[in-house]
Coordinates of C-alpha atoms and ligand atoms in Angstrom, one line a residue:
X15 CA 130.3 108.4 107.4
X16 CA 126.7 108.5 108.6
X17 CA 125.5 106.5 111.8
X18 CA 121.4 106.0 112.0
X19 CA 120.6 104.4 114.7
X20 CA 116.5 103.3 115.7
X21 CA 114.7 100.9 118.3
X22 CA 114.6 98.2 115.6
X23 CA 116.8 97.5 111.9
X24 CA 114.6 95.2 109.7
X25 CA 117.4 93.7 107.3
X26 CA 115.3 91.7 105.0
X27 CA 111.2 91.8 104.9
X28 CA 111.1 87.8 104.5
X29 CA 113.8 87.1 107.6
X30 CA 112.4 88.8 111.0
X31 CA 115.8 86.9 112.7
X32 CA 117.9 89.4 110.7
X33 CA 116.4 92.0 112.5
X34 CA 118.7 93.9 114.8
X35 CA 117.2 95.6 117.9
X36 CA 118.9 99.1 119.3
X37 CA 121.3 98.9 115.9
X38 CA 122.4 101.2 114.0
X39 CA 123.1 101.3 110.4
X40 CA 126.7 102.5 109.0
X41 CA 126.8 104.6 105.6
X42 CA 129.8 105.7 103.4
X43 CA 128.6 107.3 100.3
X44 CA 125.8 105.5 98.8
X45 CA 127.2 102.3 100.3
X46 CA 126.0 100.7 103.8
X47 CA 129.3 99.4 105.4
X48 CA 128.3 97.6 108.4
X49 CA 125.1 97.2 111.0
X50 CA 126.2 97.0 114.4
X51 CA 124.1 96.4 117.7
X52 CA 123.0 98.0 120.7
X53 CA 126.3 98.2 121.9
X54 CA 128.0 100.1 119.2
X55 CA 130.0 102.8 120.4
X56 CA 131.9 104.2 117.2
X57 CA 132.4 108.3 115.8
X58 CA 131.1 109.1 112.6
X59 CA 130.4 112.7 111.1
X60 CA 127.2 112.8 111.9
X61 CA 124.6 110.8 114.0
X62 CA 120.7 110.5 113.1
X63 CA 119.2 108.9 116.2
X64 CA 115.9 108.1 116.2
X65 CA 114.5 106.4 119.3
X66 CA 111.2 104.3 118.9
X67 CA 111.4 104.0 114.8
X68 CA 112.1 101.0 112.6
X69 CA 114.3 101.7 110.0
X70 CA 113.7 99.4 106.6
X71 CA 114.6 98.7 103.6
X72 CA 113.6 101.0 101.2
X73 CA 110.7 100.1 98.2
X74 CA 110.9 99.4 94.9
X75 CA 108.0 100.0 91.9
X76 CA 109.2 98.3 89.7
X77 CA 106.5 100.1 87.3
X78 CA 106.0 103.7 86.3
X79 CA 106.0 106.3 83.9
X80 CA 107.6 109.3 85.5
X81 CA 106.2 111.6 82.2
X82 CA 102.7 110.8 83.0
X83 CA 100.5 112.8 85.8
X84 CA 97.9 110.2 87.4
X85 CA 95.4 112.0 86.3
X86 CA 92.2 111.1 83.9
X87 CA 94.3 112.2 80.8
X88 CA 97.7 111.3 81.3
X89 CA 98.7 111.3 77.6
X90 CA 96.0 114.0 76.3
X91 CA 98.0 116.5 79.1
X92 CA 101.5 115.0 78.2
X93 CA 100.8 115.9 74.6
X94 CA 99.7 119.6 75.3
X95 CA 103.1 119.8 77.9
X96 CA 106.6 121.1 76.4
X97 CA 109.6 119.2 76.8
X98 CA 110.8 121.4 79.3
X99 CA 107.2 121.0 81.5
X100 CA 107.0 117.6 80.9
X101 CA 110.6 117.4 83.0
X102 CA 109.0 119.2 85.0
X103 CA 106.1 116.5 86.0
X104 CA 109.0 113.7 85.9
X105 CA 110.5 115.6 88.6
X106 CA 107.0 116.2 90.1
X107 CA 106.5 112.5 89.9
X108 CA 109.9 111.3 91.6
X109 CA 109.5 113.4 94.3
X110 CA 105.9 112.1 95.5
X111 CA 107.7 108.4 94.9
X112 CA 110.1 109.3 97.3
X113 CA 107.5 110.6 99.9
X114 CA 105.9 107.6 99.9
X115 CA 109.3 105.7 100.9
X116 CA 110.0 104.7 97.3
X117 CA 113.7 104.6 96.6
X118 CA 113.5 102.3 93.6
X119 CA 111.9 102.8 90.3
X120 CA 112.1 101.2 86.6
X121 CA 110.3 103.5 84.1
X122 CA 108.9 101.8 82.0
X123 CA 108.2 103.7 78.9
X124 CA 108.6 107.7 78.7
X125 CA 109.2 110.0 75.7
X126 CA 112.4 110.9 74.3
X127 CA 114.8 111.0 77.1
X128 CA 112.6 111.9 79.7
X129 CA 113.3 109.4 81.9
X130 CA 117.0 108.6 81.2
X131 CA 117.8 112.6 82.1
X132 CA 116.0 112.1 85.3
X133 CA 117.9 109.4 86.2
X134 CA 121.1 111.5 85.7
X135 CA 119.8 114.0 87.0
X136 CA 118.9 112.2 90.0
X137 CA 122.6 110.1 90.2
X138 CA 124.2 113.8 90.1
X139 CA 122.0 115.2 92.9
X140 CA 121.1 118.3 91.2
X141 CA 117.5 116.7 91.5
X142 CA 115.7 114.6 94.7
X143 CA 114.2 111.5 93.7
X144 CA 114.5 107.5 94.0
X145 CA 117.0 106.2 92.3
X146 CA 116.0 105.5 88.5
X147 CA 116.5 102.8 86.1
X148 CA 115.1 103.7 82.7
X149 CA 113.7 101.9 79.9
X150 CA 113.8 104.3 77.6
X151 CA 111.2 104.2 75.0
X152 CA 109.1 101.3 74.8
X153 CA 109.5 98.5 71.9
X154 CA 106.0 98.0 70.0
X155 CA 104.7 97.1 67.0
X156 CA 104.4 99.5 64.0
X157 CA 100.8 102.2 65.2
X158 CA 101.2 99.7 68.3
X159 CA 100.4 100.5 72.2
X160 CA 102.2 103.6 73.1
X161 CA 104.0 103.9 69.5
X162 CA 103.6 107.5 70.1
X163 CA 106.3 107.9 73.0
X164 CA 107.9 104.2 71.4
X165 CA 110.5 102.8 68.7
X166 CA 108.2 101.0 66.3
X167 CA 109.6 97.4 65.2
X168 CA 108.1 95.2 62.6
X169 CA 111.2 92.0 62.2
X170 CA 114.4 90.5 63.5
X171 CA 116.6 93.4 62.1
X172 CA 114.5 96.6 63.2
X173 CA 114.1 94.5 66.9
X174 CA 117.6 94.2 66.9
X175 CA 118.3 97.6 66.1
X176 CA 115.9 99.3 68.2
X177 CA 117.4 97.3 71.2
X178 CA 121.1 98.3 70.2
X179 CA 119.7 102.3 69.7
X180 CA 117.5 102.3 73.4
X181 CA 121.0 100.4 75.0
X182 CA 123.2 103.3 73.7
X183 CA 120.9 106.0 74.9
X184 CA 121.6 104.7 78.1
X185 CA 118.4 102.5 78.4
X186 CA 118.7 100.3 81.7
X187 CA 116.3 97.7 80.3
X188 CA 114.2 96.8 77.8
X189 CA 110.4 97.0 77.5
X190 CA 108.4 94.8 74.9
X191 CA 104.8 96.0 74.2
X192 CA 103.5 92.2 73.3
X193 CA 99.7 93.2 73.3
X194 CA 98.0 96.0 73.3
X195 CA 96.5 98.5 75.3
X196 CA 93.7 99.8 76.9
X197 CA 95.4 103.3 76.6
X198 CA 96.2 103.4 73.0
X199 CA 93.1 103.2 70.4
X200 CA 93.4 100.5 67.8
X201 CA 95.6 98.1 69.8
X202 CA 94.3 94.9 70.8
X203 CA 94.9 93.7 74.2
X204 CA 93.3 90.3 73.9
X205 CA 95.9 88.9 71.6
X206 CA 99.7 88.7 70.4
X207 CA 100.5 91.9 69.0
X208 CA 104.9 92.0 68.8
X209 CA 105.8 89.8 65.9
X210 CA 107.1 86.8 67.7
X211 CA 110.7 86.7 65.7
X212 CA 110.7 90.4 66.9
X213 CA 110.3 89.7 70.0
X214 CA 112.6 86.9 70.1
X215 CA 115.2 88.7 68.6
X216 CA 115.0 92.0 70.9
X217 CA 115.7 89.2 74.0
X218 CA 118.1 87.9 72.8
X219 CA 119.7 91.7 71.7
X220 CA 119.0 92.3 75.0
X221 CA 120.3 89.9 77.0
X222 CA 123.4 89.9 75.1
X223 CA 124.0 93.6 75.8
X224 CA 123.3 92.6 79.8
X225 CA 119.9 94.1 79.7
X226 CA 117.0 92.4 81.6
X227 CA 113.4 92.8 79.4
X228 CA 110.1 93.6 80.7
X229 CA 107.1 92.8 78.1
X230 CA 104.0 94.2 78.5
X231 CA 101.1 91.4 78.2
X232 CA 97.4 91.5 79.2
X233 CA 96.4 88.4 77.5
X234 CA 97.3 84.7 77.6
X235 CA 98.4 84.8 74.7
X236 CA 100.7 87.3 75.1
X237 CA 101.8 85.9 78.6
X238 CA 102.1 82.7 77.1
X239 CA 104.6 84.5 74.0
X240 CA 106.5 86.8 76.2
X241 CA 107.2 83.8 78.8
X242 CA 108.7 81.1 76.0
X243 CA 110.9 83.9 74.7
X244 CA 112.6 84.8 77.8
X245 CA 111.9 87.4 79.3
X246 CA 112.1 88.7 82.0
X247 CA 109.5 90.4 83.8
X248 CA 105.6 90.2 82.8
X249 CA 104.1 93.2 83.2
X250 CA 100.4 93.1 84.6
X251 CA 100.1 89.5 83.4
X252 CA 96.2 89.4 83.6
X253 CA 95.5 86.6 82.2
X254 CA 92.5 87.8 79.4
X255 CA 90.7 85.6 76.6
X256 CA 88.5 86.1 74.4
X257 CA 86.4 88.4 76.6
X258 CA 88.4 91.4 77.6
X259 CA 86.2 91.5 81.0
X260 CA 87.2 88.3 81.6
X261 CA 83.5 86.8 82.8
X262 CA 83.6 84.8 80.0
X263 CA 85.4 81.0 79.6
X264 CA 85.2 78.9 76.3
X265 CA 87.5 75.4 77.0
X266 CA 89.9 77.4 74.6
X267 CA 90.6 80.0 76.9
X268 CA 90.7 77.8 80.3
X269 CA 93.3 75.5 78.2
X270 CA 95.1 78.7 76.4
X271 CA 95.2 80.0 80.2
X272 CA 96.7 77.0 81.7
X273 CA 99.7 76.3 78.9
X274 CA 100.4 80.7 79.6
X275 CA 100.8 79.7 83.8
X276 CA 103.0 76.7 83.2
X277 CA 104.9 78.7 80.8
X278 CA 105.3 81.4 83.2
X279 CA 106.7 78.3 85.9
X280 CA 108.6 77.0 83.6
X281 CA 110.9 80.0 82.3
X282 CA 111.0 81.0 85.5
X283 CA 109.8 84.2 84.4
X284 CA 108.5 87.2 87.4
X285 CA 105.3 88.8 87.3
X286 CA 104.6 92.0 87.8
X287 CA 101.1 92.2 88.6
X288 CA 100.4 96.4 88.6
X289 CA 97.4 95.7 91.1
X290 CA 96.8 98.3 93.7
X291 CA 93.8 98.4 96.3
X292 CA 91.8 100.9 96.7
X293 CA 92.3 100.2 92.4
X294 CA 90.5 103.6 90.9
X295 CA 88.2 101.0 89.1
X296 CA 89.0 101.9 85.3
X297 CA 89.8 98.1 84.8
X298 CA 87.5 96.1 83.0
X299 CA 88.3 92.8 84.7
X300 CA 87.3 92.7 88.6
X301 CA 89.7 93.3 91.3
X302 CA 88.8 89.8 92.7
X303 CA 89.2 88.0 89.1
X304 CA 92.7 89.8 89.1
X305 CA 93.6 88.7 93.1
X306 CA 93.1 85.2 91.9
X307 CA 95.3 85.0 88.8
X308 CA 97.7 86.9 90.9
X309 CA 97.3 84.1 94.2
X310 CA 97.7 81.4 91.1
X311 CA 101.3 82.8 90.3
X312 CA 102.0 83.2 94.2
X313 CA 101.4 79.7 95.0
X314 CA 102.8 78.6 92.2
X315 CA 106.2 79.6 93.5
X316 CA 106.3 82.5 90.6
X317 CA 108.0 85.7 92.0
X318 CA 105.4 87.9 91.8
X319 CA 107.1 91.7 92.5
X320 CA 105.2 94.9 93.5
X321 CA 104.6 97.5 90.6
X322 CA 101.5 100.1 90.2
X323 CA 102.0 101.7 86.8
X324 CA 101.8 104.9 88.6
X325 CA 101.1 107.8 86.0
X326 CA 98.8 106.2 84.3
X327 CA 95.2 107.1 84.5
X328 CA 93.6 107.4 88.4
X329 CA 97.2 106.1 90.0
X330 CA 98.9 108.8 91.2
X331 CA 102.5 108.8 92.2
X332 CA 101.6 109.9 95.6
X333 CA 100.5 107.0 98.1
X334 CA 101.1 104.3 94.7
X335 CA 104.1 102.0 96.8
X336 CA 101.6 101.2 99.7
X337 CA 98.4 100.9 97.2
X338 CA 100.4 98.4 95.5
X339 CA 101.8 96.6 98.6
X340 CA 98.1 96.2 99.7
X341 CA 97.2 94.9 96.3
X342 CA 99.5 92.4 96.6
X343 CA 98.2 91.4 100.6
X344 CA 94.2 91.4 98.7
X345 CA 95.7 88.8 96.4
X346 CA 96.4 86.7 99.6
X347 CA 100.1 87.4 100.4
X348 CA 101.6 87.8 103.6
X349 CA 102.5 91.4 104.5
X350 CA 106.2 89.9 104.9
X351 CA 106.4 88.5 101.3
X352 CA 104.4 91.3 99.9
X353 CA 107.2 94.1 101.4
X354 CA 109.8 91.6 100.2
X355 CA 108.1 91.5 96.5
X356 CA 108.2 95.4 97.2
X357 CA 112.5 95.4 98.4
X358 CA 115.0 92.4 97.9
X359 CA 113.1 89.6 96.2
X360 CA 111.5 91.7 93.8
X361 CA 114.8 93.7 93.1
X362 CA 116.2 90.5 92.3
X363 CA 113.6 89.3 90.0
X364 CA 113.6 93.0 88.9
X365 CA 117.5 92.0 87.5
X366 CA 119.1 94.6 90.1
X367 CA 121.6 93.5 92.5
X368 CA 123.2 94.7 96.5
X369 CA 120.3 96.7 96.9
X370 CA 116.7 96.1 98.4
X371 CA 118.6 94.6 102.2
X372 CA 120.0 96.1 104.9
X373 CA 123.7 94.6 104.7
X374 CA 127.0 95.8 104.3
X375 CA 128.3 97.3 100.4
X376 CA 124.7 97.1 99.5
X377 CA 122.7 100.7 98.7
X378 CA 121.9 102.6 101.9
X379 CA 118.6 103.1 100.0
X380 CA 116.0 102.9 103.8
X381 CA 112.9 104.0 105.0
X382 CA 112.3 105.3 108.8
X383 CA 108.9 103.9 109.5
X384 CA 106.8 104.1 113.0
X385 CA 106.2 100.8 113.7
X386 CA 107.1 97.4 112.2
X387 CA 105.0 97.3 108.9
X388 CA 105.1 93.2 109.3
X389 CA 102.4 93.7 111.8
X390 CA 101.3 97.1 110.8
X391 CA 100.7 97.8 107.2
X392 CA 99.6 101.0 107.0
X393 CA 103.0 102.2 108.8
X394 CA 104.1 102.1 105.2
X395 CA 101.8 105.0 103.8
X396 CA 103.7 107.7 105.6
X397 CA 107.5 107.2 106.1
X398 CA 109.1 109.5 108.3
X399 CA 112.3 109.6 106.7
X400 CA 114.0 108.3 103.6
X401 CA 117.7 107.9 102.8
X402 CA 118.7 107.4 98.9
X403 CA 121.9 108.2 97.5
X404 CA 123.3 108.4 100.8
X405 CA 121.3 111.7 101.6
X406 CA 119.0 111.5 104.3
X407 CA 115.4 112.8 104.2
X408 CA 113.3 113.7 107.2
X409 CA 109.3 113.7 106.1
X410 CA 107.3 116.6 106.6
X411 CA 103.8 115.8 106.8
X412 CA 100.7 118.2 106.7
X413 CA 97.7 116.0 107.9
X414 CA 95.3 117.8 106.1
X415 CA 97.1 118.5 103.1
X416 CA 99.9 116.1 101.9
X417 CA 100.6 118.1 98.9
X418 CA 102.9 120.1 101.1
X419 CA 104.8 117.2 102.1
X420 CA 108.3 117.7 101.9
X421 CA 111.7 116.0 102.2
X422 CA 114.1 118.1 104.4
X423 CA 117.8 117.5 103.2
X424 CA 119.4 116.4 106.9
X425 CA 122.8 115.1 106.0
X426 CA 125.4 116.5 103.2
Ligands
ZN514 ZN1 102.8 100.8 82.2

């Protein structure tokens, strides 16, 4: 058993009188077992103590590809890598997740088994990294966005099938591609690419088989689609029309825009917006036409969860789980609600369970943290330690040059 112990133990994000002052947190394997208070007087095999820290739970992205780099080419250079350096960046990429108090991820579309091996990889120890669940390879139509790492589905059966192949590879969730992409040529993002009875079917595969679905969809119309056949998560959800920068409003679109948000309330369906600030400004629609879309679903009592879409071009792993926490507080959240769209609400509306709070036979999945990031933001861009797995981490920073960051292994 591990005993951590700091000036203050923030529970849940949203619930500042969960907090305990003095406590200290109690871990058994991966598992928290109890929080105790300032009087806690107990033995345990070893004690982290560490006065004048805040000790949180630990973030989720719910969005990233682990096989791409962040850089301006992220497929050109995943093309030219072998399987064996392409591990090699998934492992690259798990470890600056973690650094930046990440101990959460879905992947949501990798090559091959890219992701699913990290994730074992990871659950065995033999690699450091957040925990992992993996989508596998992305669902999309045939030539579709990203058909070149996907599984290329055309009607009910092959939707079907591809859900039952991605499930028994071990996939942890499904991902729909419902419109296309800005990354892959000859995809239109503006429409409805997934057949609908494809889509519909691959839900209900899904859901059957107890795995939650996350459906990419830039426009409307693809919001509007993915919502009414259930799934789960919307992935960037931003809303376009006819005019991809989004500038433009026929009455079609404002209308086609407004029956996509109810939809969204109505299936009680989450959003994940992928909005981080500073964004590297590669998107065509504004950062401020994207913080209102994003305040829209907020007020509308739509969980909206914290994702970047790290890997993909100009988001970097490194520094992605506070540039999306601060993309979420530019679209007018709270920095309480957006950490808890970054831990325990979003995990929930993520479809993962006991983990994301501090409480007992939940995941000791924390962050050590120098101040309380409910008051202090920018706390959250460099964690001092990290616990996932039931291994603690103590950061190592190099203020000049974070790319010598490193976790040091303090417990067994
Ligand atoms: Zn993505």
């Amino acid at each position: 058993m591990i005993a951590i112990s700091a000036s203050k133990i923030i529970c849940d994000f949203a619930d500042p009188a969960s907090d305990i002052v003095n406590g200290t947190v109690l871990v058994d394997g991966d598992q928290i077992i109890s929080l105790e208070g300032p009087n806690w007087q107990g033995e345990t095999a070893q004690s982290i103590n560490l006065p004048g820290r805040t000790v949180a739970p630990g973030l989720m992205d719910s969005h990233v590809h682990l096989a791409f780099d962040g850089t301006a080419d992220p497929v050109g250079n995943m093309h030219q890598r072998d399987r064996e350096q392409t591990a090699i960046q998934a492992e690259r990429a798990a470890r600056d997740l973690l650094l930046g108090g990440v101990t959460f991820v879905r992947d949501l579309g990798a090559p091959d088994r890219v992701a699913l091996n990290l994730r074992d990889q990871i659950a065995s120890k033999a690699i450091t990294g957040p925990t992992v669940f993996s989508a596998g390879r992305p669902l999309t139509r045939p030539q579709g966005h990203c058909w070149f790492m996907g599984s290329e589905v055309h009607d009910a059966a092959s939707a079907q099938s591809a859900v039952n192949t991605e499930v028994e590879r071990g996939a942890d969730l499904i991902k729909v591609m419902v419109t296309g992409g800005r990354m892959t040529p000859g995809t239109d993002p503006l429409g409805v690419e997934l057949n609908e009875i494809a889509l519909r079917f691959a839900v209900k595969e899904a859901h059957d088989l107890g795995r939650p679905v996350a459906a990419h969809a830039l426009s409307a119309a693809g919001v509007l689609a993915a919502a009414t056949a259930g799934v789960d998560t919307i992935e960037h959800g931003t809303l376009i029309c006819s005019d991809p920068y989004a500038v433009q409003h026929t009455d079609a679109d404002r209308r086609l825009r407004k029956r996509a948000i109810a939809a969204v309330i109505d299936y009680g369906t989450a959003i994940s917006p992928t909005f981080s600030v500073p964004d590297a400004g590669t998107h065509p629609v504004t950062p401020q036409i994207r913080a209102d879309w994003i305040s829209t679903f907020h007020e509308a009592g739509v969980p909206v969860i914290a994702g970047t879409d790290s890997g993909i071009n100009g988001h970097p792993h490194r520094g992605a789980a506070i540039s999306g926490i601060r993309g979420l507080v530019a679209a007018g959240m709270t920095n309480s609600d957006a950490l808890a769209a970054a831990s325990g609400k979003g995990m929930v509306a993520a479809g993962r369970s006991a983990a994301g709070y501090l409480r007992p036979g939940f995941k000791a999945e924390l962050i050590v943290l120098n101040d309380d990031p409910r008051r202090n933001l920018e706390t959250v861009s460099a964690p001092a330690g990290v616990m996932v797995g039931g291994v603690y981490y103590q950061v190592v920073r190099h203020d000049n040059d974070n790319h010598h960051d490193q976790l040091v292994r303090i417990t067994q």
